[in-house]
Short mmCIF file of C-alpha atoms in Angstrom, two decimals:
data_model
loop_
_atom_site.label_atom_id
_atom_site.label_comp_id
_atom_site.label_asym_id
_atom_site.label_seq_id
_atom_site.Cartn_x
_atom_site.Cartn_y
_atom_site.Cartn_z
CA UNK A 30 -12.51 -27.12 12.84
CA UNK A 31 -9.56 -25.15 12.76
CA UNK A 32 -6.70 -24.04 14.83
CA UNK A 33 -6.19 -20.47 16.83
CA UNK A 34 -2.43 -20.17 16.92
CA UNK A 35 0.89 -21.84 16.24
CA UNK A 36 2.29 -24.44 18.52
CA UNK A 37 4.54 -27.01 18.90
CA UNK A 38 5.49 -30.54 20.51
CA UNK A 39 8.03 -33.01 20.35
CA UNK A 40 12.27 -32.56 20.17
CA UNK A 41 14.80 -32.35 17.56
CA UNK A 42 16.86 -35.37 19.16
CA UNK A 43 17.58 -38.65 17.83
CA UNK A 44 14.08 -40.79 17.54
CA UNK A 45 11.73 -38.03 17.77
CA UNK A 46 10.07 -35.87 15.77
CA UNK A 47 9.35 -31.67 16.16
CA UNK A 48 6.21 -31.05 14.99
CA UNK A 49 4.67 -26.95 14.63
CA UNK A 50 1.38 -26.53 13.39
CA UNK A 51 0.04 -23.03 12.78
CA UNK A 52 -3.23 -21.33 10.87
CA UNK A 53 -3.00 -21.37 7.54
CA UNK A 54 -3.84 -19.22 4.54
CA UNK A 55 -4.44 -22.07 2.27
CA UNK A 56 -7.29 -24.29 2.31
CA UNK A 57 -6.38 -27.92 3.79
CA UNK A 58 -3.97 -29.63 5.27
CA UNK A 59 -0.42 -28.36 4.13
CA UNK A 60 2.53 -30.38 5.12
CA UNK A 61 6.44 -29.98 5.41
CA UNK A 62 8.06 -32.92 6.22
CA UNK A 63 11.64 -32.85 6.83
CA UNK A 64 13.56 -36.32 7.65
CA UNK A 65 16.49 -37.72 8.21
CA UNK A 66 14.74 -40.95 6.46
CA UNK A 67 13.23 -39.41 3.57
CA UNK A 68 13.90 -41.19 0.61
CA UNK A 69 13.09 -44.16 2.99
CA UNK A 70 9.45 -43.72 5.07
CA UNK A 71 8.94 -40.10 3.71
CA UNK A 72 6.04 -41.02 2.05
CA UNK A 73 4.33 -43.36 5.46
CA UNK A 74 5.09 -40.63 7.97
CA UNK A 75 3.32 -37.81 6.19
CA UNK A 76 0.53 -40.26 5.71
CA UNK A 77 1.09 -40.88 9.27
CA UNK A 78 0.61 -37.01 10.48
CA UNK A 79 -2.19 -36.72 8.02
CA UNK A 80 -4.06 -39.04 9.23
CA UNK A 81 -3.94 -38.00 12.95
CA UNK A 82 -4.61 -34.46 11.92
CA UNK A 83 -7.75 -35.37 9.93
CA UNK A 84 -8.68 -37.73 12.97
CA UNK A 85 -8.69 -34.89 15.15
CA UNK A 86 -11.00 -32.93 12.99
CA UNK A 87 -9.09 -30.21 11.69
CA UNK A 88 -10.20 -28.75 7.96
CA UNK A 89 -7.48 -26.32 7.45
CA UNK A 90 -3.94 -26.73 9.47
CA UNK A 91 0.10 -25.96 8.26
CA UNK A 92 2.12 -28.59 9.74
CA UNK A 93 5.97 -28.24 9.64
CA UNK A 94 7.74 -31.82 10.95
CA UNK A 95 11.59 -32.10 11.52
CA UNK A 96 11.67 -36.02 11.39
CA UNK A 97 14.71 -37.76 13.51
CA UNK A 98 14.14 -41.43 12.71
CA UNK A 99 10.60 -41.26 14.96
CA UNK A 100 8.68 -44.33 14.91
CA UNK A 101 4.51 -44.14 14.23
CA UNK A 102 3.28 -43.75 17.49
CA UNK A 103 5.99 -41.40 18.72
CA UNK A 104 5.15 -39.41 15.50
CA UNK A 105 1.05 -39.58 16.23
CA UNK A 106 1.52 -38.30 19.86
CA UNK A 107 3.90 -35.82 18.66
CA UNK A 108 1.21 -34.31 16.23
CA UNK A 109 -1.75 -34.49 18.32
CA UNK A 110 0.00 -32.70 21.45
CA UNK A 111 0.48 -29.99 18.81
CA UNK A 112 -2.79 -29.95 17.46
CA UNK A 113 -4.55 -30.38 21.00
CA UNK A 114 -1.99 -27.00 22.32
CA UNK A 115 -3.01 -24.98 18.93
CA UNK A 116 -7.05 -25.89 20.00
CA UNK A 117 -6.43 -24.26 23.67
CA UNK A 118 -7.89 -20.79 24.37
CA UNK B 20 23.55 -33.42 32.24
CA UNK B 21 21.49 -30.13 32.47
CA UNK B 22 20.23 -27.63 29.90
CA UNK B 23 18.73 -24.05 30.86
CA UNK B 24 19.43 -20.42 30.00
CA UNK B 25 21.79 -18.14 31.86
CA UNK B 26 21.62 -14.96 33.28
CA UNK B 27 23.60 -12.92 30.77
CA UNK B 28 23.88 -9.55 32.66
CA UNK B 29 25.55 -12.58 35.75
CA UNK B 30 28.76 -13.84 36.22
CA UNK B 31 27.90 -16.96 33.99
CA UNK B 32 28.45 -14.66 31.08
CA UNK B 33 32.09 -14.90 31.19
CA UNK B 34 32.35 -18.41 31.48
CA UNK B 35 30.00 -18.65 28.29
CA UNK B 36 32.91 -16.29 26.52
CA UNK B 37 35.11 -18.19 27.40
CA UNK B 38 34.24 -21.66 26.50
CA UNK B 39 33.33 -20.04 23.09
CA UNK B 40 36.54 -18.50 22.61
CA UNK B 41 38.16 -22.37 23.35
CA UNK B 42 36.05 -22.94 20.42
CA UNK B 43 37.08 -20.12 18.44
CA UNK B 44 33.93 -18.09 18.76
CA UNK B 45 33.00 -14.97 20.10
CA UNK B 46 29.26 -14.66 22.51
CA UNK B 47 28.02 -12.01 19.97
CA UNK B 48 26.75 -8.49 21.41
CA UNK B 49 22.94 -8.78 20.18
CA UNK B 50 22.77 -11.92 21.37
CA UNK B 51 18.88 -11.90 23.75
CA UNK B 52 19.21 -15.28 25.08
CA UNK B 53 22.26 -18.10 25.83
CA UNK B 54 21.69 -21.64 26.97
CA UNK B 55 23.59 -23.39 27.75
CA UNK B 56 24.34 -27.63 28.78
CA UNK B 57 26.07 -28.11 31.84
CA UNK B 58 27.77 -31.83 32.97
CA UNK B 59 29.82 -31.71 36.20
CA UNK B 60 29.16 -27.70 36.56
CA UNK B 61 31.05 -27.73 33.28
CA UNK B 62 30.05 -26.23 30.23
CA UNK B 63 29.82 -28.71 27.28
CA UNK B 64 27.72 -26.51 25.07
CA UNK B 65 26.09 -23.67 24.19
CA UNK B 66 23.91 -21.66 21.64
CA UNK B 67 22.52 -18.24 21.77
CA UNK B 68 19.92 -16.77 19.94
CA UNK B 69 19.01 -12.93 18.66
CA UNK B 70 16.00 -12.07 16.76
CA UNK B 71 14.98 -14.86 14.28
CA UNK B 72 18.84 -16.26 14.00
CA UNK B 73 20.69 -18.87 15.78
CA UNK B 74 24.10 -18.20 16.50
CA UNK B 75 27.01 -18.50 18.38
CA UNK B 76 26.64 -22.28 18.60
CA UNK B 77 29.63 -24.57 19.89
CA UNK B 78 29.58 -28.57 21.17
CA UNK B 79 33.17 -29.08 23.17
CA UNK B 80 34.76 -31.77 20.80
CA UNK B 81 35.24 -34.55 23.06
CA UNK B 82 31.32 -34.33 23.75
CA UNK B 83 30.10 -33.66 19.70
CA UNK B 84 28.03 -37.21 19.04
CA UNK B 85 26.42 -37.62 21.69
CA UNK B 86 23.14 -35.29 20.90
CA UNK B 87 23.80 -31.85 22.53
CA UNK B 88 23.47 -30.00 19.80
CA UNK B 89 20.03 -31.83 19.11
CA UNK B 90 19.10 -30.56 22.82
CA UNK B 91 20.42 -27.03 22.24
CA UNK B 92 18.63 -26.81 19.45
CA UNK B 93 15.44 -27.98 20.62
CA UNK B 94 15.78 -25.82 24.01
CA UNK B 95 16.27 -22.93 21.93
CA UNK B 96 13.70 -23.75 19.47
CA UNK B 97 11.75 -24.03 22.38
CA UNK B 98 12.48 -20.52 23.97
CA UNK B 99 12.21 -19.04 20.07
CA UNK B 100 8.39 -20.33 19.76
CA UNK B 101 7.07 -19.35 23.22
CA UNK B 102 8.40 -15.75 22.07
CA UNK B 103 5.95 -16.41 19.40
CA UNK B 104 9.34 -16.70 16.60
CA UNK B 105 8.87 -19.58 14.78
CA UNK B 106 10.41 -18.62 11.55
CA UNK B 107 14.41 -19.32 12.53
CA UNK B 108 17.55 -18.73 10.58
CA UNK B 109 21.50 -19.92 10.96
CA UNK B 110 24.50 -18.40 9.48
CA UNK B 111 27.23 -20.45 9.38
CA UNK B 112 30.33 -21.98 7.81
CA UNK B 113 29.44 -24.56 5.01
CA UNK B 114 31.20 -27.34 6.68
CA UNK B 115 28.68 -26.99 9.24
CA UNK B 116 25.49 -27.12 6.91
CA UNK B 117 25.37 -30.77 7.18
CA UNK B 118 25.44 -30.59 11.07
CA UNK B 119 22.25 -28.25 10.95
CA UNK B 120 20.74 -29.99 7.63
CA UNK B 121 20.54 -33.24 9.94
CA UNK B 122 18.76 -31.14 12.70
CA UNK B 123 15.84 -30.43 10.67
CA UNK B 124 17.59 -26.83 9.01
CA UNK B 125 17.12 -26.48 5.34
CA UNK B 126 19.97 -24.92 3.42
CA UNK B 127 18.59 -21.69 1.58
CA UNK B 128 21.86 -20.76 -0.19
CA UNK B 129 25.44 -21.27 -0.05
CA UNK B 130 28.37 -19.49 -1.42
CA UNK B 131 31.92 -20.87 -0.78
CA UNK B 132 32.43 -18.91 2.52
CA UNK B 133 28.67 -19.20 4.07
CA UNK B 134 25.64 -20.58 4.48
CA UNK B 135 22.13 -19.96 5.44
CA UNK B 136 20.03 -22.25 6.86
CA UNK B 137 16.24 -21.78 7.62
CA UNK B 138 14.32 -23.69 10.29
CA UNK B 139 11.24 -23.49 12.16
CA UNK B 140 8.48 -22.97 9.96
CA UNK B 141 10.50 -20.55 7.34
CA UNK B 142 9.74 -21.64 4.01
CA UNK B 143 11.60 -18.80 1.42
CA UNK B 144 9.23 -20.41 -1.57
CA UNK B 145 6.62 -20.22 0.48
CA UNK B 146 7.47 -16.69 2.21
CA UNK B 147 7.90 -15.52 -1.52
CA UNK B 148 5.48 -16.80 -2.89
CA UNK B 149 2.99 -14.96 -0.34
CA UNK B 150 5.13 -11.26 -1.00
CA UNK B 151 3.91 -11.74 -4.56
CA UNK B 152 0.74 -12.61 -4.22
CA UNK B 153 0.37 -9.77 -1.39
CA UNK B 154 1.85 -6.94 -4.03
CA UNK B 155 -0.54 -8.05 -5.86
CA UNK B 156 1.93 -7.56 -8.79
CA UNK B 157 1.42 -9.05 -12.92
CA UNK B 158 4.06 -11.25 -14.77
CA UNK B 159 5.60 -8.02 -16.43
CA UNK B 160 9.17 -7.95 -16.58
CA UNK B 161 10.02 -5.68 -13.74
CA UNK B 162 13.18 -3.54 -12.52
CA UNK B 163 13.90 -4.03 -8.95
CA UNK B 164 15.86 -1.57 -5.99
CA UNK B 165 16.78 -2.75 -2.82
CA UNK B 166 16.64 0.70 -0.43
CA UNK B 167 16.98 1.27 3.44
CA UNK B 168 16.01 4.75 2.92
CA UNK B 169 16.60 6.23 6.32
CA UNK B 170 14.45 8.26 5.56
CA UNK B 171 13.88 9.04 1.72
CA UNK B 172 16.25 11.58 0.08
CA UNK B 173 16.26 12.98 -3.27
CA UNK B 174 18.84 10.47 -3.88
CA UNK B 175 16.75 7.89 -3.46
CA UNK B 176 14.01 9.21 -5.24
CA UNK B 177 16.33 9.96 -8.32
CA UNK B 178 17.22 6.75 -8.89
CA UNK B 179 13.82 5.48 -8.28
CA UNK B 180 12.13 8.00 -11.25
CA UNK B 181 15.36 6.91 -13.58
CA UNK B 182 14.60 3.02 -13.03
CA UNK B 183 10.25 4.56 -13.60
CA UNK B 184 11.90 5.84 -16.93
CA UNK B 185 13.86 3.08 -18.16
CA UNK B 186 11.31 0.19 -17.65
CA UNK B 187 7.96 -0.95 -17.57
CA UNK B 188 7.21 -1.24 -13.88
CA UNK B 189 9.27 -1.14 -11.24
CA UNK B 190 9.75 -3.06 -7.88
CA UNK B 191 11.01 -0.70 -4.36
CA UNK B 192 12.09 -3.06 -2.00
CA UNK B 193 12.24 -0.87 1.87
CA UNK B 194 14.93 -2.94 3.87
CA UNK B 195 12.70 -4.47 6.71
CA UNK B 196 14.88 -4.56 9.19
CA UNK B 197 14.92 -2.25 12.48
CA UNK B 198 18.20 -1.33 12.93
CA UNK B 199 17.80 2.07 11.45
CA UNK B 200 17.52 5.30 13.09
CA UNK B 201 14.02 5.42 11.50
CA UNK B 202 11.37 2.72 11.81
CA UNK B 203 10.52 0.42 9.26
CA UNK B 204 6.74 1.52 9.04
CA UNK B 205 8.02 5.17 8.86
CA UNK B 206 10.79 4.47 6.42
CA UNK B 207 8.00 2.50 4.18
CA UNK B 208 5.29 5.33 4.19
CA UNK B 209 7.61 7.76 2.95
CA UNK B 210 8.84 6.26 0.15
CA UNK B 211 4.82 5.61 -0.37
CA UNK B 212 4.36 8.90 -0.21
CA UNK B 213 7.11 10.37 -1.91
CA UNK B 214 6.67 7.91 -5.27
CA UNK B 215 2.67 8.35 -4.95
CA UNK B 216 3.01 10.23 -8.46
CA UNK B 217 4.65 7.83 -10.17
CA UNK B 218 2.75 5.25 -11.27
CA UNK B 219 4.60 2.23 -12.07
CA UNK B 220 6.74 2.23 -9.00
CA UNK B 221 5.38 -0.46 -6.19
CA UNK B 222 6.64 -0.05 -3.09
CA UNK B 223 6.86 -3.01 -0.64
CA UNK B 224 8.21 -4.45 2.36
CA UNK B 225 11.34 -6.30 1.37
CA UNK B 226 10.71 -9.15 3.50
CA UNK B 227 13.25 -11.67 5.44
CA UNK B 228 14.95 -12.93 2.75
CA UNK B 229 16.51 -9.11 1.77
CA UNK B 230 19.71 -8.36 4.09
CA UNK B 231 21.20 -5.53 2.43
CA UNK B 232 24.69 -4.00 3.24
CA UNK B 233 22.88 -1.90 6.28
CA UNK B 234 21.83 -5.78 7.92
CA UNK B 235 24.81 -7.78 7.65
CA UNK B 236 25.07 -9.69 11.05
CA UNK B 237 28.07 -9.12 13.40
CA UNK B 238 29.51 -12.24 12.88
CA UNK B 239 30.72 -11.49 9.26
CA UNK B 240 31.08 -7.67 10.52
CA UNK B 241 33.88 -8.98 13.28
CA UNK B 242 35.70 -11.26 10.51
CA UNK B 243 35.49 -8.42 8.00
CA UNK B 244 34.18 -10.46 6.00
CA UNK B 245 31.25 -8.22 4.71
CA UNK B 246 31.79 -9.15 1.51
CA UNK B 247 30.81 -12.83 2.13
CA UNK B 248 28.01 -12.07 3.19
CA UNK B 249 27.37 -9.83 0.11
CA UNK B 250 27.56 -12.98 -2.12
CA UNK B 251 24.67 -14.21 0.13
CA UNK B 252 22.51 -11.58 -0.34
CA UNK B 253 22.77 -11.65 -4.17
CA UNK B 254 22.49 -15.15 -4.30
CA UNK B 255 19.66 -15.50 -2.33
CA UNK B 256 18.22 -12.39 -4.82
CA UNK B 257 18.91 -14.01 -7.89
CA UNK B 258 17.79 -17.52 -7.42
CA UNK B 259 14.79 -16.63 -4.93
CA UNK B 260 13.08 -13.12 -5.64
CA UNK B 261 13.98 -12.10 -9.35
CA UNK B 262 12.43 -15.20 -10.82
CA UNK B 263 9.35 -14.89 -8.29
CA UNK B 264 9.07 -11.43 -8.83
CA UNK B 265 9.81 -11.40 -12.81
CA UNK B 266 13.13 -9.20 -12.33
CA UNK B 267 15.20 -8.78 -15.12
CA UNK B 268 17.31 -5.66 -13.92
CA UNK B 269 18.28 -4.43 -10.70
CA UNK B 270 19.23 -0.56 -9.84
CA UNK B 271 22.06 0.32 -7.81
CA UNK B 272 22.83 3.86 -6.69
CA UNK B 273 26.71 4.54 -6.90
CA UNK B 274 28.43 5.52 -3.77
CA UNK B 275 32.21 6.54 -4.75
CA UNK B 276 33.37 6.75 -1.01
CA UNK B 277 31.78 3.40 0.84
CA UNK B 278 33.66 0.76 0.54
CA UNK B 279 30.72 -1.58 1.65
CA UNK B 280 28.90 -0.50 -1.09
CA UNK B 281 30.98 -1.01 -3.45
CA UNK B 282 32.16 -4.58 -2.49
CA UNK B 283 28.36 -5.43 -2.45
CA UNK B 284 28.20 -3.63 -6.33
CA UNK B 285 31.13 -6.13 -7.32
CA UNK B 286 29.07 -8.84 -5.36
CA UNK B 287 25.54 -7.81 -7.52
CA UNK B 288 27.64 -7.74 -10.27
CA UNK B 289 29.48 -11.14 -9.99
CA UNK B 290 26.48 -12.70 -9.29
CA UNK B 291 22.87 -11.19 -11.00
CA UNK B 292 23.70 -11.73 -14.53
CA UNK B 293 24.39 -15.03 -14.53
CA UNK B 294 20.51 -15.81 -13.60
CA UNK B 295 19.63 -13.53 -16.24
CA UNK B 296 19.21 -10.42 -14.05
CA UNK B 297 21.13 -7.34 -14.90
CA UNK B 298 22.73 -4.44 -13.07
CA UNK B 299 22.45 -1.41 -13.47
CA UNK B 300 24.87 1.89 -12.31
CA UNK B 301 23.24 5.14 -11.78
CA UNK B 302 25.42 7.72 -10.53
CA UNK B 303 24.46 9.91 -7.26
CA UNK B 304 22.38 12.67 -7.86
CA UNK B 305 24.58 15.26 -6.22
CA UNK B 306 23.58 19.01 -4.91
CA UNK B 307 25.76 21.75 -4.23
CA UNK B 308 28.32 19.73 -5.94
CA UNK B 309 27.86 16.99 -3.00
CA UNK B 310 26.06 13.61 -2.99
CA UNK B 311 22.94 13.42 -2.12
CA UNK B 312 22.93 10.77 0.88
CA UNK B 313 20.65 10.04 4.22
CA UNK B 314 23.88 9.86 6.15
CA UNK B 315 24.21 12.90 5.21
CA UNK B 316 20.77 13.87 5.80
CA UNK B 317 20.78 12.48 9.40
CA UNK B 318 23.91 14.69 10.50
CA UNK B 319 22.20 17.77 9.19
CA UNK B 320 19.23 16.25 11.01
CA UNK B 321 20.84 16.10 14.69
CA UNK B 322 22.02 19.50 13.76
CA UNK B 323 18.37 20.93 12.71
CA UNK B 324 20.33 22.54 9.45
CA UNK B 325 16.59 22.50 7.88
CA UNK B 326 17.71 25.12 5.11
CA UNK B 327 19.92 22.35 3.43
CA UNK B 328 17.93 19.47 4.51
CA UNK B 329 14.90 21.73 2.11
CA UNK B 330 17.68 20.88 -0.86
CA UNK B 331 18.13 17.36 -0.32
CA UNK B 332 14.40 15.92 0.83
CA UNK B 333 11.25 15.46 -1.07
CA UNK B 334 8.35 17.63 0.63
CA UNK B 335 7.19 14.42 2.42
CA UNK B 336 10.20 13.80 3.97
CA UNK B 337 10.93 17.35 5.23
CA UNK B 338 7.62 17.89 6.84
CA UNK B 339 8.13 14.41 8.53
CA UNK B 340 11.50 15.57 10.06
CA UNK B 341 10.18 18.44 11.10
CA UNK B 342 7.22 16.67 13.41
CA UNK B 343 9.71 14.25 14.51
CA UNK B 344 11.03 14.92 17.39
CA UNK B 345 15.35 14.52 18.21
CA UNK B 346 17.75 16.06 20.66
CA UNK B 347 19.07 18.16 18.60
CA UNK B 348 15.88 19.74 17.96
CA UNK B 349 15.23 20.07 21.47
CA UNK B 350 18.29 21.54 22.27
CA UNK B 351 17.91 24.25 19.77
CA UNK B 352 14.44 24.93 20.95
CA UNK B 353 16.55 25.27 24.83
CA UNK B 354 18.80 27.69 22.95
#
C-alpha cells in the first residue's frame, strides 16, 4: 500500500517529535531523521518509525522526522497519525 | 499563553512592527502570513512567513527558554503544510543557526555574515540529486550559466553560443523564481526555443537552491547587504550543483554599469575556483554601440519601439512580445 499525499503530525517542541511523510519516487521506505539525540538513540528511533510504518502496511513512503528528545510511544503515535492522514481520501 | 495568526491588513499589524523593531527587526513587506504568541494581551513572539522562507522571527528576551520559538515554529510549520509548502527555508544570522539547527533546521551553507537553513522536507542532496537525474544529463565536464532572462535577448543568447563554443556541453540554468515581469514557464520556453539549434546547450529549470542577484530577499536588500547574500549563492553553487552537475566553468555576462552585478562577479570569483570551478568574463554583446540588456528590452517594450526591439531579440522572442499583450501596447493601439 502506498500513500496519496504529504502530511504531517506531531510538534517541534521539547519531547515530541514532527513527523511528514509524503509519496515517494524511490522504492521503499526512505527516512530522514533529524534529532536532538542523535549520536545517542539515532539508530532505535529510526528503527522505531520503521517499524510502525511497515506495521501499517506501507511499501513505498518518504518520512522526514525532526526528533526533540520524543520517547517510543510518543514517536509511534506521531508516525502513524501521519501515515493514517496521508491514507485519507 | 496563546498562539494564532493576525489579521495583517488590521490594527494588530502595527503592534507586530513594533515589537519587532524592540527586537531590531523589521515585519518584511512580502511577508503572507504573521503569528504571533500572545501572554497577558502582550506580544512575546512572533514569526512570519512568505513563500517557502521563514522570516522575521523574534522571542522577547526575558521569555527566550521557555519553548516559543518551538511553538512558532511548529504553528507556522503548520500553516506552511496545509498550504501544501512543505519544503521551508530560513535566512538568518549565523549566531542564530544553532537556535534553528536545534528546531529540526539543517544548515545548507554558511558564510561569515549568513546562513541558510532548510526545513520541512527540503533535502538540497536530495533536490539535486533529482535535477540531475531529471536533465537527464552524462558525467561530461560541463560549463554552466545562471540566467533570469526576462525574456531572452541577444545578449543572452551571445553568451550562451560563446560558452556552446568553448566547451563540450553546456548547462542554462532559467532563474525559477516569479518575481519577473515574465513568467517562469514563459521565460524557460524561450530560451528553449531560442537555443533549439544548438545542440549542446541544455536548458533547465534552475531549481530552489539558485537565488541569483534578481532573488535576493529583502532582508539583505534593506541592510544593503546584497553582497552577503552573493557569497551565499556561490557557495551554495560551488559545493552543491557544480560537483552534482560536473561543472568545471561558469559564464558570466559583464555588466559595466550594475553594481549588483558586479559585487556578485567579485562574489563568483572569490568563491568558484577554490572548488575547482572557474569563471569566466564575456563581455556584453553590444548594438548600436549600446549593451544588449532585457532592461533595456522591457523599456522599449512598454514603449512598443518594435523596430529596435527587431535588433536586440532572437525571432522567438520578438514574435512572443508581439502576442503578448501590455499597456503600452494597448495604448498605442487607443492612439
Amino acid at each position: 500500500m502506498d500513500i496519496k499525499h504529504p502530511a504531517k503530525a506531531g510538534s517541534l517542541e521539547s519531547n515530541d517529535i514532527y513527523v511528514m511523510v509524503e509519496p515517494s519516487s524511490e522504492e521503499g521506505i526512505v527516512l530522514e531523521l533529524d534529532s536532538i539525540v542523535m549520536r545517542q538513540f539515532g539508530r532505535h528511533i529510526e528503527a522505531a518509525i520503521k517499524e510502525t510504518v511497515t506495521k501499517l502496511g506501507i511499501d513505498n513512503i518518504r518520512i522526514v522526522a525532526k526528533d526533540r528528545g520524543a520517547l517510543d510511544f510518543t514517536i509511534k503515535a506521531r508516525v502513524e497519525t501521519a501515515v493514517k492522514r496521508a491514507l485519507e481520501e | 499563553m496563546k498562539i494564532f495568526g493576525i489579521n495583517l491588513a488590521g490594527p494588530v499589524r502595527e503592534e507586530v512592527e513594533r515589537f519587532l523593531a524592540s527586537n531590531g527587526l523589521k515585519l518584511e513587506k512580502d511577508v503572507e502570513y504573521t503569528a504571533v504568541a500572545v501572554c497577558r494581551e502582550e506580544i512575546v513572539g512572533t514569526c512570519s512567513f512568505a513563500g517557502n522562507v521563514v522570516k522575521c522571527f523574534a522571542v522577547r528576551p526575558d521569555w527566550q527558554g521557555a519553548g516559543i520559538a518551538a511553538q512558532l515554529l511548529t504553528h507556522i510549520s503548520d500553516i506552511l503544510f496545509s498550504k501544501g509548502i512543505t519544503e521551508t527555508f530560513i535566512f538568518t544570522k549565523p549566531e542564530n543557526g544553532q537556535l534553528f539547527s536545534g528546531l529540526g533546521y539543517r544548515s545548507v551553507a554558511a558564510t561569515p555574515q549568513v546562513i541558510l537553513l532548510e526545513g520541512g522536507t527540503a533535502n538540497i542532496g536530495r533536490y539535486i540529486n533529482e535535477m540531475v537525474r531529471e536533465a537527464g544529463i552524462n558525467g561530461t565536464e560541463k560549463a554552466a550559466i545562471v540566467m533570469n532572462c526576462n525574456p531572452f535577448t541577444l545578449g543572452h543568447r551571445y553568451l550562451i553560443e560563446t560558452a556552446a563554443r568553448e566547451n563540450e556541453q553546456v548547462i542554462v540554468f532559467v532563474v525559477e523564481e516569479n518575481r519577473s515581469c515574465f513568467s517562469f514557464t514563459q521565460r524557460l520556453n524561450l530560451v528553449r526555443q531560442g537555443t533549439a539549434d544548438l545542440t549542446n546547450v541544455i536548458v533547465i529549470p534552475g531549481g530552489r537552491y539558485i537565488i541569483s542577484a534578481n532573488t535576493f530577499p529583502t532582508y539583505f536588500l534593506k541592510d544593503r547587504q546584497i553582497s552577503v547574500y552573493q557569497e551565499l549563492d556561490a557557495l551554495i553553487f560551488a559545493r552543491y550543483l557544480a560537483p552534482a552537475f560536473n561543472i568545471r566553468i561558469r559564464y558570466v555576462g559583464t555588466e559595466p554599469h550594475c553594481q549588483v552585478t558586479n559585487n556578485y562577479v567579485e562574489a563568483l570569483q572569490k568563491i568558484l575556483p577554490s572548488y575547482g570551478v572557474k569563471v569566466c568574463l564575456v563581455e556584453r554583446v553590444k548594438s548600436k554601440g549600446e549593451c544588449i540588456s532585457a532592461s533595456r528590452v522591457r523599456q522599449l517594450y512598454e514603449k512598443c519601439h518594435w523596430e529596435e526591439l527587431r535588433d536586440l531579440l532572437p525571432p522567438c522572442t520578438y514574435d512572443f512580445l508581439r502576442n503578448y499583450p501590455n499597456p503600452g501596447s494597448q495604448a498605442n493601439q487607443a492612439d
